[in-house]
Amino acid sequence: MTRVNVTVDGVLYSDEVENRTLLVQYLREQVGKTGTVIGCDTTNCGACTVHLDGRSVKSCTMLAVQADGHEITTIEGLATDGVLHPMQAAFHDSHALQCGFCTPGMIMSSIDLLNDNPHPTETEIRRGLEGNLCRCTGYQNIVRAVQQVADGSAPAGTPVSSGSTS
């Protein structure tokens, strides 16, 4: 067992972990951040994408001990004061999800993409999201959502849903 000290969504955690514990397992099982999805365990799908010190990483192929001393942002950490992050709001507004399984990783990768290239072309968005698979949407609305944020037309101030289906 090894002690790891990580900041997850602004909160410091200090936990004992087995050396072989994957970061995605740690986040879900010990920290309780279940929005980080376990998809393939091979880095193929990108559903487990989180930000490590502001950069996208696939948490299914990174060990928790490698995150020691670092800052992690999960999909749960994007909303601020009950308001969705612009990328989350754009995904909602553009209907850029169906089953929702890929959505957390897709959003995290999209934010990182715009951090590197604030005004990407459609081709650059598609190329930038190649490491994230979606089996439902056909990607059109995902690309549209990223374009909304890039051009500043994403909806602002969208309150976090209380879980209602209406």
Short mmCIF file of N, CA and C in Angstrom, two decimals:
data_model
loop_
_atom_site.label_atom_id
_atom_site.label_comp_id
_atom_site.label_asym_id
_atom_site.label_seq_id
_atom_site.Cartn_x
_atom_site.Cartn_y
_atom_site.Cartn_z
N MET A 1 0.84 -1.18 0.00
CA MET A 1 0.00 0.00 0.00
C MET A 1 0.89 1.25 0.00
N THR A 2 0.39 2.26 -0.70
CA THR A 2 1.09 3.53 -0.81
C THR A 2 0.10 4.65 -0.54
N ARG A 3 0.55 5.66 0.17
CA ARG A 3 -0.31 6.82 0.43
C ARG A 3 -0.21 7.77 -0.75
N VAL A 4 -1.37 8.20 -1.24
CA VAL A 4 -1.43 9.21 -2.28
C VAL A 4 -2.14 10.44 -1.73
N ASN A 5 -1.65 11.58 -2.12
CA ASN A 5 -2.26 12.86 -1.77
C ASN A 5 -2.60 13.56 -3.08
N VAL A 6 -3.88 13.68 -3.35
CA VAL A 6 -4.33 14.31 -4.59
C VAL A 6 -5.45 15.29 -4.28
N THR A 7 -5.53 16.31 -5.10
CA THR A 7 -6.64 17.24 -5.02
C THR A 7 -7.59 16.87 -6.14
N VAL A 8 -8.82 16.50 -5.77
CA VAL A 8 -9.83 16.12 -6.75
C VAL A 8 -10.98 17.10 -6.64
N ASP A 9 -11.24 17.79 -7.74
CA ASP A 9 -12.31 18.79 -7.80
C ASP A 9 -12.23 19.79 -6.65
N GLY A 10 -10.98 20.19 -6.34
CA GLY A 10 -10.76 21.21 -5.33
C GLY A 10 -10.66 20.72 -3.90
N VAL A 11 -10.79 19.41 -3.68
CA VAL A 11 -10.73 18.85 -2.33
C VAL A 11 -9.50 17.95 -2.22
N LEU A 12 -8.71 18.12 -1.16
CA LEU A 12 -7.53 17.30 -0.95
C LEU A 12 -7.92 15.95 -0.36
N TYR A 13 -7.43 14.89 -0.97
CA TYR A 13 -7.65 13.53 -0.49
C TYR A 13 -6.30 12.91 -0.19
N SER A 14 -6.22 12.18 0.92
CA SER A 14 -5.03 11.45 1.30
C SER A 14 -5.48 10.03 1.64
N ASP A 15 -5.11 9.08 0.79
CA ASP A 15 -5.60 7.71 0.94
C ASP A 15 -4.49 6.70 0.70
N GLU A 16 -4.66 5.56 1.34
CA GLU A 16 -3.80 4.40 1.05
C GLU A 16 -4.39 3.67 -0.14
N VAL A 17 -3.54 3.34 -1.11
CA VAL A 17 -3.99 2.59 -2.29
C VAL A 17 -2.99 1.48 -2.58
N GLU A 18 -3.48 0.42 -3.17
CA GLU A 18 -2.58 -0.60 -3.68
C GLU A 18 -1.83 -0.01 -4.86
N ASN A 19 -0.59 -0.40 -5.02
CA ASN A 19 0.24 0.16 -6.09
C ASN A 19 -0.34 -0.08 -7.48
N ARG A 20 -1.13 -1.10 -7.64
CA ARG A 20 -1.69 -1.44 -8.96
C ARG A 20 -3.07 -0.82 -9.21
N THR A 21 -3.58 -0.02 -8.28
CA THR A 21 -4.90 0.59 -8.43
C THR A 21 -4.87 1.62 -9.55
N LEU A 22 -5.77 1.46 -10.50
CA LEU A 22 -5.88 2.43 -11.58
C LEU A 22 -6.50 3.72 -11.05
N LEU A 23 -6.15 4.82 -11.67
CA LEU A 23 -6.70 6.11 -11.26
C LEU A 23 -8.22 6.10 -11.36
N VAL A 24 -8.78 5.53 -12.40
CA VAL A 24 -10.23 5.48 -12.55
C VAL A 24 -10.88 4.71 -11.40
N GLN A 25 -10.25 3.62 -10.97
CA GLN A 25 -10.78 2.85 -9.84
C GLN A 25 -10.73 3.67 -8.56
N TYR A 26 -9.61 4.34 -8.34
CA TYR A 26 -9.46 5.18 -7.16
C TYR A 26 -10.52 6.27 -7.13
N LEU A 27 -10.68 6.97 -8.26
CA LEU A 27 -11.66 8.06 -8.32
C LEU A 27 -13.07 7.57 -8.05
N ARG A 28 -13.43 6.45 -8.61
CA ARG A 28 -14.79 5.93 -8.46
C ARG A 28 -15.01 5.28 -7.09
N GLU A 29 -14.09 4.41 -6.69
CA GLU A 29 -14.32 3.57 -5.51
C GLU A 29 -13.92 4.21 -4.20
N GLN A 30 -12.86 5.02 -4.20
CA GLN A 30 -12.42 5.62 -2.95
C GLN A 30 -12.87 7.07 -2.80
N VAL A 31 -12.88 7.80 -3.90
CA VAL A 31 -13.25 9.21 -3.83
C VAL A 31 -14.75 9.40 -4.10
N GLY A 32 -15.36 8.46 -4.81
CA GLY A 32 -16.80 8.53 -5.08
C GLY A 32 -17.18 9.35 -6.30
N LYS A 33 -16.24 9.58 -7.19
CA LYS A 33 -16.51 10.34 -8.42
C LYS A 33 -16.93 9.37 -9.53
N THR A 34 -18.18 8.95 -9.47
CA THR A 34 -18.67 7.92 -10.39
C THR A 34 -19.00 8.47 -11.78
N GLY A 35 -18.91 9.77 -11.98
CA GLY A 35 -19.10 10.33 -13.32
C GLY A 35 -17.96 9.97 -14.24
N THR A 36 -16.81 9.62 -13.67
CA THR A 36 -15.69 9.12 -14.46
C THR A 36 -15.99 7.67 -14.76
N VAL A 37 -16.23 7.38 -16.03
CA VAL A 37 -16.76 6.09 -16.45
C VAL A 37 -15.64 5.10 -16.80
N ILE A 38 -15.82 3.85 -16.42
CA ILE A 38 -14.92 2.78 -16.85
C ILE A 38 -15.51 2.21 -18.13
N GLY A 39 -14.76 2.36 -19.21
CA GLY A 39 -15.26 1.91 -20.50
C GLY A 39 -14.56 0.67 -21.01
N CYS A 40 -13.29 0.82 -21.35
CA CYS A 40 -12.60 -0.26 -22.06
C CYS A 40 -11.36 -0.78 -21.33
N ASP A 41 -10.80 -0.03 -20.42
CA ASP A 41 -9.55 -0.37 -19.73
C ASP A 41 -8.35 -0.48 -20.67
N THR A 42 -8.45 0.07 -21.87
CA THR A 42 -7.35 -0.02 -22.84
C THR A 42 -7.03 1.31 -23.51
N THR A 43 -7.57 2.40 -23.07
CA THR A 43 -7.45 3.76 -23.62
C THR A 43 -8.13 3.93 -24.97
N ASN A 44 -8.88 2.97 -25.43
CA ASN A 44 -9.52 3.09 -26.74
C ASN A 44 -10.73 4.00 -26.75
N CYS A 45 -11.53 4.02 -25.68
CA CYS A 45 -12.82 4.71 -25.76
C CYS A 45 -12.80 6.13 -25.21
N GLY A 46 -11.96 6.44 -24.25
CA GLY A 46 -11.88 7.78 -23.70
C GLY A 46 -12.94 8.14 -22.68
N ALA A 47 -13.83 7.21 -22.33
CA ALA A 47 -14.91 7.51 -21.38
C ALA A 47 -14.37 7.91 -20.01
N CYS A 48 -13.17 7.47 -19.68
CA CYS A 48 -12.60 7.71 -18.35
C CYS A 48 -11.75 8.98 -18.28
N THR A 49 -11.81 9.82 -19.30
CA THR A 49 -10.95 10.99 -19.37
C THR A 49 -11.23 11.98 -18.24
N VAL A 50 -10.16 12.40 -17.58
CA VAL A 50 -10.20 13.44 -16.55
C VAL A 50 -9.09 14.43 -16.88
N HIS A 51 -9.03 15.51 -16.14
CA HIS A 51 -7.92 16.45 -16.30
C HIS A 51 -6.95 16.26 -15.14
N LEU A 52 -5.70 16.10 -15.47
CA LEU A 52 -4.62 16.01 -14.49
C LEU A 52 -3.79 17.27 -14.70
N ASP A 53 -3.80 18.13 -13.69
CA ASP A 53 -3.11 19.42 -13.80
C ASP A 53 -3.54 20.16 -15.06
N GLY A 54 -4.83 20.07 -15.40
CA GLY A 54 -5.39 20.81 -16.52
C GLY A 54 -5.27 20.15 -17.87
N ARG A 55 -4.69 18.96 -17.93
CA ARG A 55 -4.51 18.26 -19.22
C ARG A 55 -5.30 16.95 -19.20
N SER A 56 -5.87 16.59 -20.34
CA SER A 56 -6.64 15.36 -20.43
C SER A 56 -5.74 14.14 -20.28
N VAL A 57 -6.21 13.20 -19.46
CA VAL A 57 -5.57 11.88 -19.35
C VAL A 57 -6.67 10.84 -19.28
N LYS A 58 -6.36 9.68 -19.79
CA LYS A 58 -7.28 8.55 -19.70
C LYS A 58 -6.96 7.81 -18.42
N SER A 59 -7.85 7.90 -17.47
CA SER A 59 -7.58 7.42 -16.12
C SER A 59 -7.62 5.90 -16.00
N CYS A 60 -7.98 5.19 -17.07
CA CYS A 60 -8.00 3.73 -17.00
C CYS A 60 -6.62 3.12 -17.23
N THR A 61 -5.67 3.92 -17.69
CA THR A 61 -4.33 3.39 -17.90
C THR A 61 -3.28 4.18 -17.14
N MET A 62 -3.72 4.88 -16.13
CA MET A 62 -2.81 5.60 -15.24
C MET A 62 -3.03 5.06 -13.84
N LEU A 63 -1.96 4.84 -13.14
CA LEU A 63 -2.07 4.37 -11.77
C LEU A 63 -2.36 5.53 -10.82
N ALA A 64 -3.10 5.24 -9.78
CA ALA A 64 -3.42 6.26 -8.78
C ALA A 64 -2.14 6.83 -8.17
N VAL A 65 -1.13 5.99 -7.95
CA VAL A 65 0.11 6.47 -7.35
C VAL A 65 0.83 7.48 -8.25
N GLN A 66 0.58 7.41 -9.56
CA GLN A 66 1.19 8.37 -10.48
C GLN A 66 0.55 9.75 -10.34
N ALA A 67 -0.63 9.82 -9.76
CA ALA A 67 -1.33 11.09 -9.59
C ALA A 67 -0.96 11.77 -8.28
N ASP A 68 -0.14 11.13 -7.45
CA ASP A 68 0.25 11.68 -6.16
C ASP A 68 0.82 13.09 -6.34
N GLY A 69 0.27 14.03 -5.56
CA GLY A 69 0.74 15.40 -5.60
C GLY A 69 0.15 16.25 -6.71
N HIS A 70 -0.77 15.69 -7.47
CA HIS A 70 -1.34 16.40 -8.61
C HIS A 70 -2.79 16.81 -8.34
N GLU A 71 -3.30 17.65 -9.23
CA GLU A 71 -4.67 18.12 -9.16
C GLU A 71 -5.49 17.46 -10.28
N ILE A 72 -6.61 16.88 -9.90
CA ILE A 72 -7.48 16.18 -10.84
C ILE A 72 -8.82 16.89 -10.89
N THR A 73 -9.32 17.07 -12.09
CA THR A 73 -10.68 17.59 -12.27
C THR A 73 -11.48 16.51 -12.98
N THR A 74 -12.62 16.17 -12.40
CA THR A 74 -13.53 15.20 -13.01
C THR A 74 -14.73 15.95 -13.58
N ILE A 75 -15.59 15.23 -14.26
CA ILE A 75 -16.80 15.83 -14.80
C ILE A 75 -17.63 16.49 -13.70
N GLU A 76 -17.60 15.91 -12.50
CA GLU A 76 -18.35 16.49 -11.38
C GLU A 76 -17.78 17.81 -10.91
N GLY A 77 -16.51 18.05 -11.21
CA GLY A 77 -15.86 19.27 -10.75
C GLY A 77 -15.96 20.44 -11.70
N LEU A 78 -16.63 20.26 -12.83
CA LEU A 78 -16.71 21.35 -13.81
C LEU A 78 -17.73 22.42 -13.46
N ALA A 79 -18.87 22.02 -12.93
CA ALA A 79 -19.91 22.99 -12.59
C ALA A 79 -19.42 23.86 -11.44
N THR A 80 -19.78 25.14 -11.48
CA THR A 80 -19.37 26.09 -10.45
C THR A 80 -20.60 26.74 -9.85
N ASP A 81 -20.73 26.65 -8.54
CA ASP A 81 -21.85 27.27 -7.83
C ASP A 81 -23.20 26.90 -8.45
N GLY A 82 -23.35 25.63 -8.81
CA GLY A 82 -24.62 25.16 -9.34
C GLY A 82 -24.89 25.51 -10.80
N VAL A 83 -23.87 26.00 -11.49
CA VAL A 83 -24.01 26.37 -12.90
C VAL A 83 -23.09 25.48 -13.73
N LEU A 84 -23.66 24.91 -14.79
CA LEU A 84 -22.88 24.04 -15.66
C LEU A 84 -21.73 24.79 -16.32
N HIS A 85 -20.65 24.08 -16.56
CA HIS A 85 -19.55 24.60 -17.36
C HIS A 85 -20.10 24.86 -18.77
N PRO A 86 -19.60 25.84 -19.49
CA PRO A 86 -20.11 26.11 -20.83
C PRO A 86 -20.12 24.87 -21.75
N MET A 87 -19.13 24.00 -21.63
CA MET A 87 -19.11 22.81 -22.48
C MET A 87 -20.24 21.86 -22.09
N GLN A 88 -20.49 21.72 -20.79
CA GLN A 88 -21.61 20.88 -20.36
C GLN A 88 -22.92 21.46 -20.88
N ALA A 89 -23.08 22.77 -20.78
CA ALA A 89 -24.30 23.42 -21.25
C ALA A 89 -24.45 23.27 -22.76
N ALA A 90 -23.36 23.38 -23.50
CA ALA A 90 -23.41 23.23 -24.95
C ALA A 90 -23.78 21.81 -25.34
N PHE A 91 -23.25 20.82 -24.64
CA PHE A 91 -23.62 19.42 -24.93
C PHE A 91 -25.12 19.23 -24.70
N HIS A 92 -25.62 19.81 -23.63
CA HIS A 92 -27.06 19.72 -23.34
C HIS A 92 -27.86 20.43 -24.42
N ASP A 93 -27.48 21.66 -24.72
CA ASP A 93 -28.20 22.48 -25.69
C ASP A 93 -28.18 21.87 -27.09
N SER A 94 -27.09 21.24 -27.47
CA SER A 94 -26.93 20.68 -28.81
C SER A 94 -27.41 19.23 -28.91
N HIS A 95 -27.91 18.69 -27.81
CA HIS A 95 -28.31 17.28 -27.78
C HIS A 95 -27.15 16.39 -28.22
N ALA A 96 -25.98 16.67 -27.66
CA ALA A 96 -24.75 15.98 -28.04
C ALA A 96 -24.54 14.72 -27.22
N LEU A 97 -25.61 14.08 -26.86
CA LEU A 97 -25.51 12.83 -26.11
C LEU A 97 -26.76 12.02 -26.36
N GLN A 98 -26.64 10.75 -26.22
CA GLN A 98 -27.81 9.88 -26.25
C GLN A 98 -27.79 9.03 -25.00
N CYS A 99 -27.00 7.97 -24.99
CA CYS A 99 -26.98 7.13 -23.79
C CYS A 99 -26.20 7.81 -22.66
N GLY A 100 -25.27 8.69 -23.00
CA GLY A 100 -24.51 9.44 -22.01
C GLY A 100 -23.24 8.77 -21.52
N PHE A 101 -22.98 7.55 -21.97
CA PHE A 101 -21.82 6.81 -21.46
C PHE A 101 -20.51 7.51 -21.81
N CYS A 102 -20.37 7.99 -23.02
CA CYS A 102 -19.12 8.64 -23.44
C CYS A 102 -19.05 10.10 -23.03
N THR A 103 -20.17 10.68 -22.65
CA THR A 103 -20.28 12.12 -22.46
C THR A 103 -19.26 12.71 -21.50
N PRO A 104 -19.04 12.14 -20.30
CA PRO A 104 -18.04 12.76 -19.41
C PRO A 104 -16.66 12.87 -20.06
N GLY A 105 -16.18 11.80 -20.65
CA GLY A 105 -14.87 11.84 -21.29
C GLY A 105 -14.83 12.75 -22.50
N MET A 106 -15.93 12.76 -23.26
CA MET A 106 -16.02 13.61 -24.44
C MET A 106 -15.96 15.09 -24.03
N ILE A 107 -16.66 15.45 -22.96
CA ILE A 107 -16.64 16.83 -22.48
C ILE A 107 -15.25 17.20 -21.98
N MET A 108 -14.64 16.33 -21.20
CA MET A 108 -13.30 16.64 -20.67
C MET A 108 -12.29 16.79 -21.80
N SER A 109 -12.35 15.93 -22.80
CA SER A 109 -11.44 16.04 -23.94
C SER A 109 -11.72 17.29 -24.76
N SER A 110 -12.98 17.65 -24.90
CA SER A 110 -13.35 18.85 -25.67
C SER A 110 -12.82 20.12 -25.01
N ILE A 111 -12.88 20.17 -23.70
CA ILE A 111 -12.34 21.33 -22.97
C ILE A 111 -10.84 21.43 -23.20
N ASP A 112 -10.15 20.31 -23.10
CA ASP A 112 -8.70 20.31 -23.32
C ASP A 112 -8.38 20.71 -24.76
N LEU A 113 -9.18 20.23 -25.70
CA LEU A 113 -8.99 20.58 -27.11
C LEU A 113 -9.05 22.10 -27.28
N LEU A 114 -10.06 22.74 -26.69
CA LEU A 114 -10.19 24.19 -26.83
C LEU A 114 -9.13 24.95 -26.04
N ASN A 115 -8.59 24.35 -24.99
CA ASN A 115 -7.47 24.99 -24.29
C ASN A 115 -6.25 25.07 -25.20
N ASP A 116 -6.06 24.04 -26.03
CA ASP A 116 -4.93 24.02 -26.97
C ASP A 116 -5.21 24.82 -28.23
N ASN A 117 -6.45 24.81 -28.67
CA ASN A 117 -6.83 25.45 -29.93
C ASN A 117 -8.20 26.10 -29.74
N PRO A 118 -8.25 27.35 -29.31
CA PRO A 118 -9.52 28.00 -28.97
C PRO A 118 -10.49 28.16 -30.15
N HIS A 119 -10.00 28.10 -31.38
CA HIS A 119 -10.86 28.30 -32.55
C HIS A 119 -10.60 27.22 -33.60
N PRO A 120 -10.90 25.96 -33.26
CA PRO A 120 -10.62 24.88 -34.21
C PRO A 120 -11.63 24.82 -35.35
N THR A 121 -11.19 24.30 -36.46
CA THR A 121 -12.10 24.01 -37.56
C THR A 121 -12.86 22.72 -37.22
N GLU A 122 -13.87 22.41 -38.00
CA GLU A 122 -14.59 21.16 -37.79
C GLU A 122 -13.65 19.96 -37.90
N THR A 123 -12.76 19.99 -38.86
CA THR A 123 -11.80 18.90 -39.03
C THR A 123 -10.89 18.78 -37.82
N GLU A 124 -10.44 19.91 -37.29
CA GLU A 124 -9.57 19.89 -36.11
C GLU A 124 -10.32 19.36 -34.89
N ILE A 125 -11.61 19.68 -34.76
CA ILE A 125 -12.40 19.14 -33.65
C ILE A 125 -12.50 17.63 -33.79
N ARG A 126 -12.84 17.17 -34.97
CA ARG A 126 -12.97 15.72 -35.18
C ARG A 126 -11.64 15.01 -34.92
N ARG A 127 -10.56 15.58 -35.38
CA ARG A 127 -9.24 14.99 -35.16
C ARG A 127 -8.88 15.03 -33.67
N GLY A 128 -9.23 16.12 -33.00
CA GLY A 128 -8.93 16.28 -31.59
C GLY A 128 -9.69 15.33 -30.68
N LEU A 129 -10.83 14.85 -31.16
CA LEU A 129 -11.64 13.92 -30.37
C LEU A 129 -11.52 12.48 -30.83
N GLU A 130 -10.54 12.19 -31.67
CA GLU A 130 -10.38 10.83 -32.19
C GLU A 130 -10.18 9.79 -31.11
N GLY A 131 -9.63 10.15 -29.98
CA GLY A 131 -9.39 9.20 -28.89
C GLY A 131 -10.61 8.93 -28.03
N ASN A 132 -11.76 9.48 -28.41
CA ASN A 132 -12.99 9.28 -27.67
C ASN A 132 -14.04 8.68 -28.61
N LEU A 133 -14.58 7.56 -28.21
CA LEU A 133 -15.57 6.88 -29.03
C LEU A 133 -16.99 7.11 -28.52
N CYS A 134 -17.89 7.33 -29.46
CA CYS A 134 -19.31 7.43 -29.15
C CYS A 134 -20.02 6.43 -30.06
N ARG A 135 -20.79 5.58 -29.46
CA ARG A 135 -21.47 4.55 -30.23
C ARG A 135 -22.89 4.95 -30.62
N CYS A 136 -23.36 6.11 -30.16
CA CYS A 136 -24.77 6.47 -30.35
C CYS A 136 -25.02 7.68 -31.24
N THR A 137 -24.21 8.73 -31.14
CA THR A 137 -24.63 10.02 -31.69
C THR A 137 -24.24 10.28 -33.13
N GLY A 138 -23.23 9.64 -33.65
CA GLY A 138 -22.76 10.01 -34.98
C GLY A 138 -21.88 11.25 -34.97
N TYR A 139 -21.60 11.80 -33.81
CA TYR A 139 -20.65 12.89 -33.59
C TYR A 139 -21.10 14.26 -34.08
N GLN A 140 -22.11 14.38 -34.93
CA GLN A 140 -22.50 15.69 -35.47
C GLN A 140 -22.79 16.69 -34.36
N ASN A 141 -23.61 16.29 -33.41
CA ASN A 141 -24.00 17.23 -32.35
C ASN A 141 -22.87 17.47 -31.36
N ILE A 142 -21.99 16.50 -31.21
CA ILE A 142 -20.81 16.71 -30.35
C ILE A 142 -19.94 17.80 -30.96
N VAL A 143 -19.68 17.69 -32.25
CA VAL A 143 -18.88 18.70 -32.95
C VAL A 143 -19.57 20.05 -32.85
N ARG A 144 -20.88 20.08 -33.02
CA ARG A 144 -21.65 21.33 -32.92
C ARG A 144 -21.49 21.96 -31.53
N ALA A 145 -21.53 21.14 -30.49
CA ALA A 145 -21.38 21.65 -29.13
C ALA A 145 -20.01 22.29 -28.93
N VAL A 146 -18.97 21.63 -29.40
CA VAL A 146 -17.62 22.18 -29.28
C VAL A 146 -17.51 23.49 -30.06
N GLN A 147 -18.12 23.53 -31.25
CA GLN A 147 -18.11 24.76 -32.04
C GLN A 147 -18.84 25.89 -31.31
N GLN A 148 -19.94 25.57 -30.63
CA GLN A 148 -20.67 26.59 -29.86
C GLN A 148 -19.78 27.24 -28.81
N VAL A 149 -19.04 26.41 -28.09
CA VAL A 149 -18.17 26.96 -27.05
C VAL A 149 -17.04 27.76 -27.69
N ALA A 150 -16.48 27.23 -28.78
CA ALA A 150 -15.37 27.91 -29.44
C ALA A 150 -15.77 29.27 -29.98
N ASP A 151 -16.98 29.39 -30.52
CA ASP A 151 -17.39 30.67 -31.08
C ASP A 151 -18.15 31.55 -30.10
N GLY A 152 -18.26 31.10 -28.85
CA GLY A 152 -18.87 31.91 -27.80
C GLY A 152 -20.38 31.90 -27.80
N SER A 153 -21.01 31.00 -28.55
CA SER A 153 -22.47 30.98 -28.59
C SER A 153 -23.08 29.92 -27.69
N ALA A 154 -22.26 29.31 -26.83
CA ALA A 154 -22.79 28.31 -25.89
C ALA A 154 -23.70 29.00 -24.89
N PRO A 155 -24.75 28.30 -24.46
CA PRO A 155 -25.64 28.90 -23.46
C PRO A 155 -24.89 29.13 -22.16
N ALA A 156 -25.15 30.24 -21.52
CA ALA A 156 -24.46 30.58 -20.27
C ALA A 156 -25.43 30.50 -19.11
N GLY A 157 -24.88 30.22 -17.95
CA GLY A 157 -25.67 30.26 -16.73
C GLY A 157 -26.70 29.15 -16.60
N THR A 158 -26.50 28.03 -17.26
CA THR A 158 -27.45 26.93 -17.16
C THR A 158 -27.32 26.27 -15.79
N PRO A 159 -28.40 26.27 -15.00
CA PRO A 159 -28.32 25.66 -13.69
C PRO A 159 -28.16 24.14 -13.80
N VAL A 160 -27.45 23.56 -12.84
CA VAL A 160 -27.30 22.11 -12.79
C VAL A 160 -28.68 21.52 -12.51
N SER A 161 -29.04 20.51 -13.26
CA SER A 161 -30.33 19.86 -13.11
C SER A 161 -30.42 19.17 -11.75
N SER A 162 -31.58 19.20 -11.17
CA SER A 162 -31.79 18.53 -9.89
C SER A 162 -32.13 17.07 -10.09
N GLY A 163 -32.02 16.60 -11.33
CA GLY A 163 -32.31 15.19 -11.60
C GLY A 163 -33.69 14.95 -12.15
N SER A 164 -34.45 16.00 -12.42
CA SER A 164 -35.78 15.80 -12.98
C SER A 164 -35.66 15.39 -14.43
N THR A 165 -36.68 14.73 -14.93
CA THR A 165 -36.65 14.27 -16.30
C THR A 165 -37.45 15.18 -17.21
N SER A 166 -37.97 16.24 -16.71
CA SER A 166 -38.77 17.14 -17.55
C SER A 166 -37.93 18.18 -18.24
#
